[in-house]
PDB file of C-alpha atoms in Angstrom:
ATOM      1  CA  MET A   1    -113.147  14.142-132.287  1.00 34.00           C
ATOM      2  CA  LEU A   2    -114.017  12.040-135.346  1.00 34.00           C
ATOM      3  CA  ARG A   3    -117.240  12.825-137.124  1.00 36.00           C
ATOM      4  CA  LYS A   4    -119.150  10.708-139.603  1.00 33.00           C
ATOM      5  CA  SER A   5    -118.066  11.069-143.190  1.00 37.00           C
ATOM      6  CA  SER A   6    -119.915  10.357-146.370  1.00 38.00           C
ATOM      7  CA  PHE A   7    -116.867   8.417-147.384  1.00 40.00           C
ATOM      8  CA  CYS A   8    -115.741   5.100-145.950  1.00 42.00           C
ATOM      9  CA  LEU A   9    -112.249   6.367-145.098  1.00 44.00           C
ATOM     10  CA  VAL A  10    -113.476   7.534-141.697  1.00 41.00           C
ATOM     11  CA  LEU A  11    -115.193   4.193-141.195  1.00 37.00           C
ATOM     12  CA  PHE A  12    -111.845   2.455-141.722  1.00 38.00           C
ATOM     13  CA  PHE A  13    -110.362   4.542-138.929  1.00 41.00           C
ATOM     14  CA  ALA A  14    -113.323   3.895-136.631  1.00 38.00           C
ATOM     15  CA  LEU A  15    -113.197   0.152-137.134  1.00 36.00           C
ATOM     16  CA  CYS A  16    -109.442  -0.079-136.833  1.00 40.00           C
ATOM     17  CA  MET A  17    -107.850  -1.569-133.739  1.00 38.00           C
ATOM     18  CA  VAL A  18    -106.430   1.840-132.864  1.00 40.00           C
ATOM     19  CA  ASN A  19    -108.681   4.416-131.245  1.00 41.00           C
ATOM     20  CA  PHE A  20    -108.201   7.296-133.626  1.00 40.00           C
ATOM     21  CA  SER A  21    -110.379   9.665-131.599  1.00 36.00           C
ATOM     22  CA  ALA A  22    -107.776   9.581-128.838  1.00 38.00           C
ATOM     23  CA  MET A  23    -105.043   9.924-131.397  1.00 40.00           C
ATOM     24  CA  ALA A  24    -106.652  12.942-133.070  1.00 37.00           C
ATOM     25  CA  GLN A  25    -106.838  14.689-129.725  1.00 35.00           C
ATOM     26  CA  SER A  26    -103.091  14.335-129.225  1.00 39.00           C
ATOM     27  CA  PHE A  27    -102.242  16.764-132.028  1.00 38.00           C
ATOM     28  CA  PRO A  28    -104.110  19.028-134.460  1.00 35.00           C
ATOM     29  CA  ILE A  29    -105.459  16.984-137.344  1.00 41.00           C
ATOM     30  CA  ASP A  30    -108.559  17.631-139.392  1.00 43.00           C
ATOM     31  CA  LEU A  31    -109.805  14.487-141.031  1.00 42.00           C
ATOM     32  CA  PRO A  32    -111.924  15.101-144.116  1.00 60.00           C
ATOM     33  CA  GLU A  33    -115.641  15.384-143.517  1.00 66.00           C
ATOM     34  CA  SER A  34    -116.640  14.449-147.022  1.00 70.00           C
ATOM     35  CA  TRP A  35    -114.863  12.923-149.974  1.00 73.00           C
ATOM     36  CA  GLN A  36    -115.919  11.473-153.256  1.00 79.00           C
ATOM     37  CA  LYS A  37    -114.192   8.308-154.335  1.00 83.00           C
ATOM     38  CA  GLY A  38    -113.051   8.746-157.891  1.00 92.00           C
ATOM     39  CA  GLU A  39    -112.978   6.127-160.596  1.00 96.00           C
ATOM     40  CA  ALA A  40    -110.393   3.415-160.064  1.00 97.00           C
ATOM     41  CA  ILE A  41    -107.121   3.704-161.951  1.00 98.00           C
ATOM     42  CA  GLU A  42    -105.625   0.265-162.530  1.00 98.00           C
ATOM     43  CA  LEU A  43    -101.969   1.142-162.289  1.00 98.00           C
ATOM     44  CA  PHE A  44    -101.342  -2.555-162.803  1.00 98.00           C
ATOM     45  CA  ASN A  45    -104.067  -4.255-164.850  1.00 94.00           C
ATOM     46  CA  GLY A  46    -102.581  -7.747-164.997  1.00 96.00           C
ATOM     47  CA  LYS A  47    -101.560  -7.272-168.627  1.00 96.00           C
ATOM     48  CA  ASN A  48     -98.875  -4.612-168.961  1.00 97.00           C
ATOM     49  CA  LEU A  49     -96.987  -1.742-167.335  1.00 97.00           C
ATOM     50  CA  ASP A  50     -98.432   1.038-169.470  1.00 97.00           C
ATOM     51  CA  HIS A  51     -98.712   3.350-166.432  1.00 98.00           C
ATOM     52  CA  TRP A  52     -95.033   2.893-165.541  1.00 98.00           C
ATOM     53  CA  TYR A  53     -91.461   3.153-166.729  1.00 98.00           C
ATOM     54  CA  THR A  54     -88.485   1.218-165.402  1.00 98.00           C
ATOM     55  CA  PHE A  55     -85.303   2.603-163.878  1.00 98.00           C
ATOM     56  CA  ILE A  56     -82.376   0.357-162.937  1.00 98.00           C
ATOM     57  CA  LYS A  57     -79.151   1.380-161.230  1.00 98.00           C
ATOM     58  CA  ASP A  58     -76.273   1.820-163.698  1.00 98.00           C
ATOM     59  CA  ARG A  59     -78.635   1.197-166.631  1.00 98.00           C
ATOM     60  CA  GLY A  60     -81.095   4.064-166.481  1.00 98.00           C
ATOM     61  CA  ARG A  61     -84.615   4.433-167.779  1.00 98.00           C
ATOM     62  CA  ASP A  62     -86.401   1.730-169.788  1.00 98.00           C
ATOM     63  CA  GLU A  63     -83.340  -0.527-169.943  1.00 98.00           C
ATOM     64  CA  ASP A  64     -84.128  -3.918-168.414  1.00 98.00           C
ATOM     65  CA  PRO A  65     -82.152  -6.639-170.230  1.00 98.00           C
ATOM     66  CA  LYS A  66     -82.492  -9.127-167.346  1.00 98.00           C
ATOM     67  CA  ASN A  67     -86.296  -8.718-167.179  1.00 98.00           C
ATOM     68  CA  VAL A  68     -86.275  -7.621-163.570  1.00 98.00           C
ATOM     69  CA  PHE A  69     -89.831  -6.383-164.108  1.00 98.00           C
ATOM     70  CA  GLN A  70     -92.075  -9.050-165.658  1.00 98.00           C
ATOM     71  CA  VAL A  71     -95.790  -9.378-166.374  1.00 98.00           C
ATOM     72  CA  ALA A  72     -97.178 -12.882-166.882  1.00 97.00           C
ATOM     73  CA  ASP A  73    -100.297 -14.843-165.891  1.00 97.00           C
ATOM     74  CA  GLY A  74    -101.906 -11.706-164.466  1.00 97.00           C
ATOM     75  CA  LEU A  75     -99.039 -11.019-162.060  1.00 98.00           C
ATOM     76  CA  LEU A  76     -96.306  -8.409-161.849  1.00 98.00           C
ATOM     77  CA  THR A  77     -93.085 -10.086-160.767  1.00 98.00           C
ATOM     78  CA  ILE A  78     -90.137  -7.989-159.610  1.00 98.00           C
ATOM     79  CA  THR A  79     -87.220 -10.386-159.431  1.00 98.00           C
ATOM     80  CA  GLY A  80     -84.949  -8.170-157.338  1.00 98.00           C
ATOM     81  CA  GLU A  81     -81.907  -9.343-159.286  1.00 98.00           C
ATOM     82  CA  GLU A  82     -80.945  -5.734-159.995  1.00 98.00           C
ATOM     83  CA  TRP A  83     -81.684  -2.669-157.895  1.00 98.00           C
ATOM     84  CA  GLY A  84     -84.184  -0.202-159.283  1.00 98.00           C
ATOM     85  CA  CYS A  85     -87.888   0.489-159.567  1.00 98.00           C
ATOM     86  CA  ILE A  86     -90.904   1.048-161.711  1.00 98.00           C
ATOM     87  CA  THR A  87     -92.175   4.632-161.587  1.00 98.00           C
ATOM     88  CA  THR A  88     -95.588   5.985-162.551  1.00 98.00           C
ATOM     89  CA  ASN A  89     -95.691   8.198-165.613  1.00 98.00           C
ATOM     90  CA  ASN A  90     -97.892  10.646-163.700  1.00 98.00           C
ATOM     91  CA  PRO A  91     -97.817  12.180-160.202  1.00 98.00           C
ATOM     92  CA  TYR A  92    -100.768  11.664-157.834  1.00 98.00           C
ATOM     93  CA  ASP A  93    -102.170  13.210-154.666  1.00 95.00           C
ATOM     94  CA  ASN A  94    -105.079  12.443-152.305  1.00 95.00           C
ATOM     95  CA  TYR A  95    -105.774   8.789-152.995  1.00 95.00           C
ATOM     96  CA  ILE A  96    -106.229   5.277-151.697  1.00 93.00           C
ATOM     97  CA  LEU A  97    -103.680   2.843-153.116  1.00 96.00           C
ATOM     98  CA  LYS A  98    -104.597  -0.833-152.827  1.00 97.00           C
ATOM     99  CA  THR A  99    -102.218  -3.657-153.603  1.00 98.00           C
ATOM    100  CA  SER A 100    -101.761  -7.359-152.926  1.00 98.00           C
ATOM    101  CA  PHE A 101     -98.251  -8.794-152.699  1.00 98.00           C
ATOM    102  CA  ARG A 102     -96.386 -11.937-151.749  1.00 98.00           C
ATOM    103  CA  TRP A 103     -92.782 -13.027-151.508  1.00 98.00           C
ATOM    104  CA  GLU A 104     -92.245 -15.763-154.084  1.00 96.00           C
ATOM    105  CA  GLY A 105     -88.904 -16.717-155.598  1.00 95.00           C
ATOM    106  CA  GLU A 106     -85.204 -16.039-155.280  1.00 97.00           C
ATOM    107  CA  THR A 107     -83.084 -13.607-153.283  1.00 98.00           C
ATOM    108  CA  TYR A 108     -79.870 -12.170-154.675  1.00 98.00           C
ATOM    109  CA  GLY A 109     -76.411 -10.839-153.998  1.00 97.00           C
ATOM    110  CA  ASP A 110     -75.556  -9.454-150.590  1.00 97.00           C
ATOM    111  CA  ARG A 111     -79.228  -9.841-149.616  1.00 98.00           C
ATOM    112  CA  LYS A 112     -79.317 -13.573-150.345  1.00 98.00           C
ATOM    113  CA  GLU A 113     -79.799 -14.488-146.666  1.00 98.00           C
ATOM    114  CA  LYS A 114     -81.268 -11.180-145.510  1.00 98.00           C
ATOM    115  CA  ALA A 115     -84.877 -10.131-144.945  1.00 98.00           C
ATOM    116  CA  ARG A 116     -86.839  -9.936-148.172  1.00 98.00           C
ATOM    117  CA  ASP A 117     -87.100  -6.265-149.057  1.00 98.00           C
ATOM    118  CA  SER A 118     -89.109  -3.972-151.354  1.00 98.00           C
ATOM    119  CA  GLY A 119     -91.458  -1.028-150.874  1.00 98.00           C
ATOM    120  CA  PHE A 120     -93.539   1.793-152.290  1.00 98.00           C
ATOM    121  CA  LEU A 121     -92.034   5.253-152.583  1.00 98.00           C
ATOM    122  CA  ILE A 122     -94.870   7.763-152.783  1.00 98.00           C
ATOM    123  CA  HIS A 123     -94.850  11.547-153.269  1.00 98.00           C
ATOM    124  CA  SER A 124     -91.672  11.032-155.297  1.00 98.00           C
ATOM    125  CA  LYS A 125     -90.044  14.043-156.934  1.00 97.00           C
ATOM    126  CA  GLY A 126     -86.834  15.070-158.617  1.00 97.00           C
ATOM    127  CA  GLU A 127     -84.472  13.125-160.822  1.00 97.00           C
ATOM    128  CA  ASP A 128     -84.590   9.389-161.449  1.00 98.00           C
ATOM    129  CA  GLY A 129     -81.771   7.863-159.428  1.00 98.00           C
ATOM    130  CA  GLY A 130     -81.425  11.010-157.316  1.00 97.00           C
ATOM    131  CA  TYR A 131     -81.087   8.857-154.178  1.00 97.00           C
ATOM    132  CA  SER A 132     -78.031   6.559-154.315  1.00 96.00           C
ATOM    133  CA  GLY A 133     -78.315   6.324-158.072  1.00 98.00           C
ATOM    134  CA  ILE A 134     -81.384   4.096-157.666  1.00 98.00           C
ATOM    135  CA  TRP A 135     -84.561   5.976-156.712  1.00 98.00           C
ATOM    136  CA  MET A 136     -86.237   9.309-157.008  1.00 98.00           C
ATOM    137  CA  HIS A 137     -86.520  11.034-153.617  1.00 98.00           C
ATOM    138  CA  GLY A 138     -89.785  10.360-151.816  1.00 98.00           C
ATOM    139  CA  ILE A 139     -91.565   8.956-148.767  1.00 98.00           C
ATOM    140  CA  GLU A 140     -91.246   5.188-148.470  1.00 98.00           C
ATOM    141  CA  VAL A 141     -93.862   2.801-147.178  1.00 98.00           C
ATOM    142  CA  GLN A 142     -91.581  -0.157-146.660  1.00 98.00           C
ATOM    143  CA  ILE A 143     -92.284  -3.776-147.489  1.00 98.00           C
ATOM    144  CA  ILE A 144     -89.727  -5.901-145.656  1.00 98.00           C
ATOM    145  CA  GLU A 145     -90.022  -9.026-143.554  1.00 98.00           C
ATOM    146  CA  GLY A 146     -90.725  -7.870-140.014  1.00 98.00           C
ATOM    147  CA  GLY A 147     -90.996  -4.215-141.003  1.00 98.00           C
ATOM    148  CA  THR A 148     -93.786  -3.854-143.542  1.00 98.00           C
ATOM    149  CA  GLY A 149     -95.499  -0.520-142.904  1.00 98.00           C
ATOM    150  CA  ASP A 150     -92.415   1.334-141.693  1.00 98.00           C
ATOM    151  CA  PHE A 151     -92.027   4.910-142.984  1.00 98.00           C
ATOM    152  CA  LEU A 152     -88.703   6.103-144.349  1.00 98.00           C
ATOM    153  CA  ALA A 153     -87.854   9.620-145.460  1.00 97.00           C
ATOM    154  CA  VAL A 154     -85.892   8.872-148.624  1.00 98.00           C
ATOM    155  CA  GLY A 155     -85.047  12.512-149.130  1.00 96.00           C
ATOM    156  CA  ASP A 156     -82.154  14.898-149.389  1.00 93.00           C
ATOM    157  CA  GLY A 157     -82.025  15.609-145.649  1.00 88.00           C
ATOM    158  CA  THR A 158     -83.841  18.936-145.960  1.00 92.00           C
ATOM    159  CA  GLU A 159     -87.394  19.999-145.098  1.00 93.00           C
ATOM    160  CA  THR A 160     -88.367  19.239-148.705  1.00 96.00           C
ATOM    161  CA  PHE A 161     -88.939  15.617-147.682  1.00 98.00           C
ATOM    162  CA  GLY A 162     -90.214  14.738-144.224  1.00 98.00           C
ATOM    163  CA  LEU A 163     -93.070  13.637-142.017  1.00 98.00           C
ATOM    164  CA  SER A 164     -94.357  13.810-138.456  1.00 97.00           C
ATOM    165  CA  ALA A 165     -95.786  10.924-136.425  1.00 97.00           C
ATOM    166  CA  PRO A 166     -96.894  10.163-132.857  1.00 96.00           C
ATOM    167  CA  VAL A 167     -94.320   7.830-131.351  1.00 97.00           C
ATOM    168  CA  ALA A 168     -93.452   5.823-128.250  1.00 97.00           C
ATOM    169  CA  LYS A 169     -91.174   7.388-125.642  1.00 96.00           C
ATOM    170  CA  GLU A 170     -88.431   4.841-126.202  1.00 95.00           C
ATOM    171  CA  LYS A 171     -86.740   4.302-129.538  1.00 96.00           C
ATOM    172  CA  GLN A 172     -85.933   1.016-131.209  1.00 95.00           C
ATOM    173  CA  GLY A 173     -82.240   1.577-131.728  1.00 93.00           C
ATOM    174  CA  SER A 174     -82.000   4.811-133.689  1.00 94.00           C
ATOM    175  CA  SER A 175     -85.607   4.625-134.961  1.00 97.00           C
ATOM    176  CA  HIS A 176     -88.899   5.814-133.530  1.00 97.00           C
ATOM    177  CA  LEU A 177     -91.892   3.493-133.065  1.00 98.00           C
ATOM    178  CA  PHE A 178     -95.397   4.574-134.083  1.00 97.00           C
ATOM    179  CA  GLU A 179     -97.714   4.865-131.076  1.00 95.00           C
ATOM    180  CA  PRO A 180    -101.162   6.504-131.232  1.00 91.00           C
ATOM    181  CA  GLY A 181    -101.400   9.239-128.632  1.00 90.00           C
ATOM    182  CA  GLY A 182     -97.626   9.567-128.384  1.00 94.00           C
ATOM    183  CA  ASP A 183     -95.690  12.782-128.799  1.00 94.00           C
ATOM    184  CA  LEU A 184     -95.185  14.027-132.319  1.00 95.00           C
ATOM    185  CA  VAL A 185     -91.709  13.819-133.768  1.00 97.00           C
ATOM    186  CA  ARG A 186     -90.550  14.969-137.168  1.00 97.00           C
ATOM    187  CA  ILE A 187     -88.005  13.253-139.368  1.00 97.00           C
ATOM    188  CA  ASN A 188     -86.278  14.351-142.557  1.00 96.00           C
ATOM    189  CA  LYS A 189     -84.187  11.193-142.695  1.00 94.00           C
ATOM    190  CA  GLY A 190     -84.382   7.819-141.038  1.00 94.00           C
ATOM    191  CA  ARG A 191     -87.572   5.975-140.207  1.00 97.00           C
ATOM    192  CA  ILE A 192     -90.732   5.573-138.136  1.00 98.00           C
ATOM    193  CA  ASN A 193     -91.279   1.870-137.437  1.00 98.00           C
ATOM    194  CA  TRP A 194     -94.737   0.316-137.540  1.00 98.00           C
ATOM    195  CA  TYR A 195     -96.342  -0.176-134.124  1.00 96.00           C
ATOM    196  CA  GLY A 196     -95.548  -3.891-133.708  1.00 97.00           C
ATOM    197  CA  ARG A 197     -92.016  -4.106-135.051  1.00 98.00           C
ATOM    198  CA  SER A 198     -89.966  -6.477-132.916  1.00 98.00           C
ATOM    199  CA  PRO A 199     -87.222  -4.864-130.805  1.00 96.00           C
ATOM    200  CA  LYS A 200     -85.266  -8.038-131.607  1.00 96.00           C
ATOM    201  CA  TRP A 201     -85.564  -7.574-135.380  1.00 97.00           C
ATOM    202  CA  THR A 202     -82.601  -8.819-137.360  1.00 97.00           C
ATOM    203  CA  ASP A 203     -81.943  -8.507-141.062  1.00 98.00           C
ATOM    204  CA  THR A 204     -82.390 -12.212-141.749  1.00 98.00           C
ATOM    205  CA  ILE A 205     -84.544 -14.050-144.252  1.00 98.00           C
ATOM    206  CA  ASN A 206     -87.952 -15.243-142.988  1.00 98.00           C
ATOM    207  CA  PHE A 207     -87.766 -13.009-139.886  1.00 98.00           C
ATOM    208  CA  ARG A 208     -91.048 -12.835-137.989  1.00 97.00           C
ATOM    209  CA  GLY A 209     -91.805 -10.985-134.763  1.00 97.00           C
ATOM    210  CA  LYS A 210     -94.347 -11.809-132.054  1.00 97.00           C
ATOM    211  CA  LYS A 211     -96.787  -9.113-133.212  1.00 97.00           C
ATOM    212  CA  GLU A 212     -96.404  -9.847-136.901  1.00 97.00           C
ATOM    213  CA  VAL A 213     -99.258  -8.746-139.175  1.00 98.00           C
ATOM    214  CA  GLU A 214     -97.635  -9.722-142.452  1.00 98.00           C
ATOM    215  CA  LYS A 215     -98.257 -13.312-143.536  1.00 98.00           C
ATOM    216  CA  LYS A 216     -95.489 -15.836-144.123  1.00 97.00           C
ATOM    217  CA  ALA A 217     -93.598 -15.884-147.408  1.00 97.00           C
ATOM    218  CA  GLY A 218     -95.713 -17.341-150.204  1.00 98.00           C
ATOM    219  CA  LYS A 219     -98.991 -16.001-148.780  1.00 98.00           C
ATOM    220  CA  TRP A 220    -100.807 -12.981-150.219  1.00 98.00           C
ATOM    221  CA  ASN A 221    -100.920  -9.757-148.182  1.00 98.00           C
ATOM    222  CA  ASP A 222    -103.261  -6.809-148.660  1.00 98.00           C
ATOM    223  CA  LEU A 223    -101.578  -3.420-148.310  1.00 98.00           C
ATOM    224  CA  GLU A 224    -103.525  -0.161-148.405  1.00 95.00           C
ATOM    225  CA  ILE A 225    -101.996   3.312-148.377  1.00 95.00           C
ATOM    226  CA  GLN A 226    -104.336   6.242-147.770  1.00 92.00           C
ATOM    227  CA  THR A 227    -102.991   9.738-148.340  1.00 93.00           C
ATOM    228  CA  TRP A 228    -104.930  12.987-148.048  1.00 91.00           C
ATOM    229  CA  ASP A 229    -104.102  16.587-147.141  1.00 90.00           C
ATOM    230  CA  GLY A 230    -100.561  15.731-146.037  1.00 93.00           C
ATOM    231  CA  ASN A 231    -101.525  12.633-144.025  1.00 93.00           C
ATOM    232  CA  ILE A 232    -100.638   8.993-144.696  1.00 95.00           C
ATOM    233  CA  ALA A 233    -102.291   5.952-143.106  1.00 93.00           C
ATOM    234  CA  VAL A 234    -101.008   2.443-143.810  1.00 94.00           C
ATOM    235  CA  PHE A 235    -103.146  -0.671-143.406  1.00 94.00           C
ATOM    236  CA  LEU A 236    -101.715  -4.174-143.652  1.00 97.00           C
ATOM    237  CA  ASN A 237    -104.177  -7.057-143.896  1.00 97.00           C
ATOM    238  CA  GLY A 238    -106.902  -4.775-142.559  1.00 92.00           C
ATOM    239  CA  LYS A 239    -104.970  -3.411-139.564  1.00 94.00           C
ATOM    240  CA  LEU A 240    -103.659   0.108-139.195  1.00 92.00           C
ATOM    241  CA  VAL A 241     -99.895  -0.228-138.723  1.00 95.00           C
ATOM    242  CA  ASN A 242     -98.595   3.335-139.197  1.00 95.00           C
ATOM    243  CA  PHE A 243     -99.728   6.934-139.544  1.00 95.00           C
ATOM    244  CA  ALA A 244     -97.998  10.202-140.428  1.00 96.00           C
ATOM    245  CA  THR A 245     -99.065  13.816-140.762  1.00 94.00           C
ATOM    246  CA  ASN A 246     -97.555  17.041-142.089  1.00 96.00           C
ATOM    247  CA  VAL A 247     -95.972  15.007-144.847  1.00 97.00           C
ATOM    248  CA  GLN A 248     -93.795  16.837-147.354  1.00 98.00           C
ATOM    249  CA  PRO A 249     -94.180  16.760-150.267  1.00 98.00           C
ATOM    250  CA  GLU A 250     -97.912  16.101-150.458  1.00 97.00           C
ATOM    251  CA  PHE A 251     -97.916  14.615-153.940  1.00 97.00           C
ATOM    252  CA  GLY A 252     -95.682  13.044-156.550  1.00 98.00           C
ATOM    253  CA  ARG A 253     -94.989   9.916-158.522  1.00 98.00           C
ATOM    254  CA  ILE A 254     -95.210   6.384-157.123  1.00 99.00           C
ATOM    255  CA  GLN A 255     -92.279   3.960-157.281  1.00 98.00           C
ATOM    256  CA  VAL A 256     -92.169   0.224-156.535  1.00 98.00           C
ATOM    257  CA  GLN A 257     -88.728  -1.010-155.544  1.00 98.00           C
ATOM    258  CA  SER A 258     -86.517  -3.900-156.604  1.00 98.00           C
ATOM    259  CA  GLU A 259     -84.109  -4.652-153.736  1.00 98.00           C
ATOM    260  CA  GLY A 260     -82.663  -8.132-153.999  1.00 98.00           C
ATOM    261  CA  ALA A 261     -85.781 -10.254-153.375  1.00 98.00           C
ATOM    262  CA  THR A 262     -88.461 -11.588-155.703  1.00 98.00           C
ATOM    263  CA  ILE A 263     -91.896 -10.142-154.993  1.00 98.00           C
ATOM    264  CA  GLU A 264     -95.193 -10.575-156.850  1.00 98.00           C
ATOM    265  CA  PHE A 265     -98.175  -8.241-157.150  1.00 98.00           C
ATOM    266  CA  LYS A 266    -101.629  -9.168-158.380  1.00 97.00           C
ATOM    267  CA  GLU A 267    -103.163  -5.714-157.957  1.00 97.00           C
ATOM    268  CA  ILE A 268    -102.040  -2.109-157.810  1.00 98.00           C
ATOM    269  CA  THR A 269    -105.138   0.095-157.955  1.00 98.00           C
ATOM    270  CA  LEU A 270    -105.403   3.799-157.169  1.00 98.00           C
ATOM    271  CA  TYR A 271    -108.666   5.476-156.141  1.00 95.00           C
ATOM    272  CA  PRO A 272    -108.485   9.284-156.308  1.00 95.00           C
ATOM    273  CA  LEU A 273    -110.041  11.173-153.383  1.00 93.00           C
ATOM    274  CA  ILE A 274    -111.983  14.238-154.500  1.00 90.00           C
ATOM    275  CA  LYS A 275    -113.375  16.939-152.241  1.00 84.00           C
TER     276      LYS A 275
END
């Protein structure tokens, strides 16, 4: 049963389209009763990437000759021309991460005509490029046309990286679909799709499903990731689209991916949650 909190996190859950009281009763989960919202950390301040370093496949750390990661006119542009990421200098746990993004620009290589793709890898640990020579292992909150809000365990296949989520009885192909009140499943690889992902999804540019929450390419989207005590809730344009619990690891660095499509960000702000 949800109880009032001194912090607005619980209010977000109460106002969301999903009845989280019913969801909480489906498996043991203790939402925080009181949190203090810490001072905002502008991970992207519109001026520079001082909180980050770059890592590009086959180039390594802080080598970006093609300017895949650019800051201009108050925006962070990730061109997607080469595969890689920006990674926070510091690890974080228990926070609200707010960002605004839009698809704006070119697509490249073998993803030229495929769904525009990027994402946030949170709770990231290990070596740069440890996964496919591109990313540090972590838990991905995906940004992709038709699938923004999906969870992926970008781990080593062991219990070191994994999450549990309530899901629908039927899969979408090989993937589970988030459903409040569903049975818990645990994954150490693969994905948990957001609740409205189309069963007819195809990896094609400009794909949109019937239940789409993400706005069309060129429009700004608000993405919020809340993580506390091993839980992750993902909100897209004010709607809860995915939720996970018993997440491992519970903290780590944050990565933003470059995956063949140009994406822009006008905010990446982290609010620590303090008990």
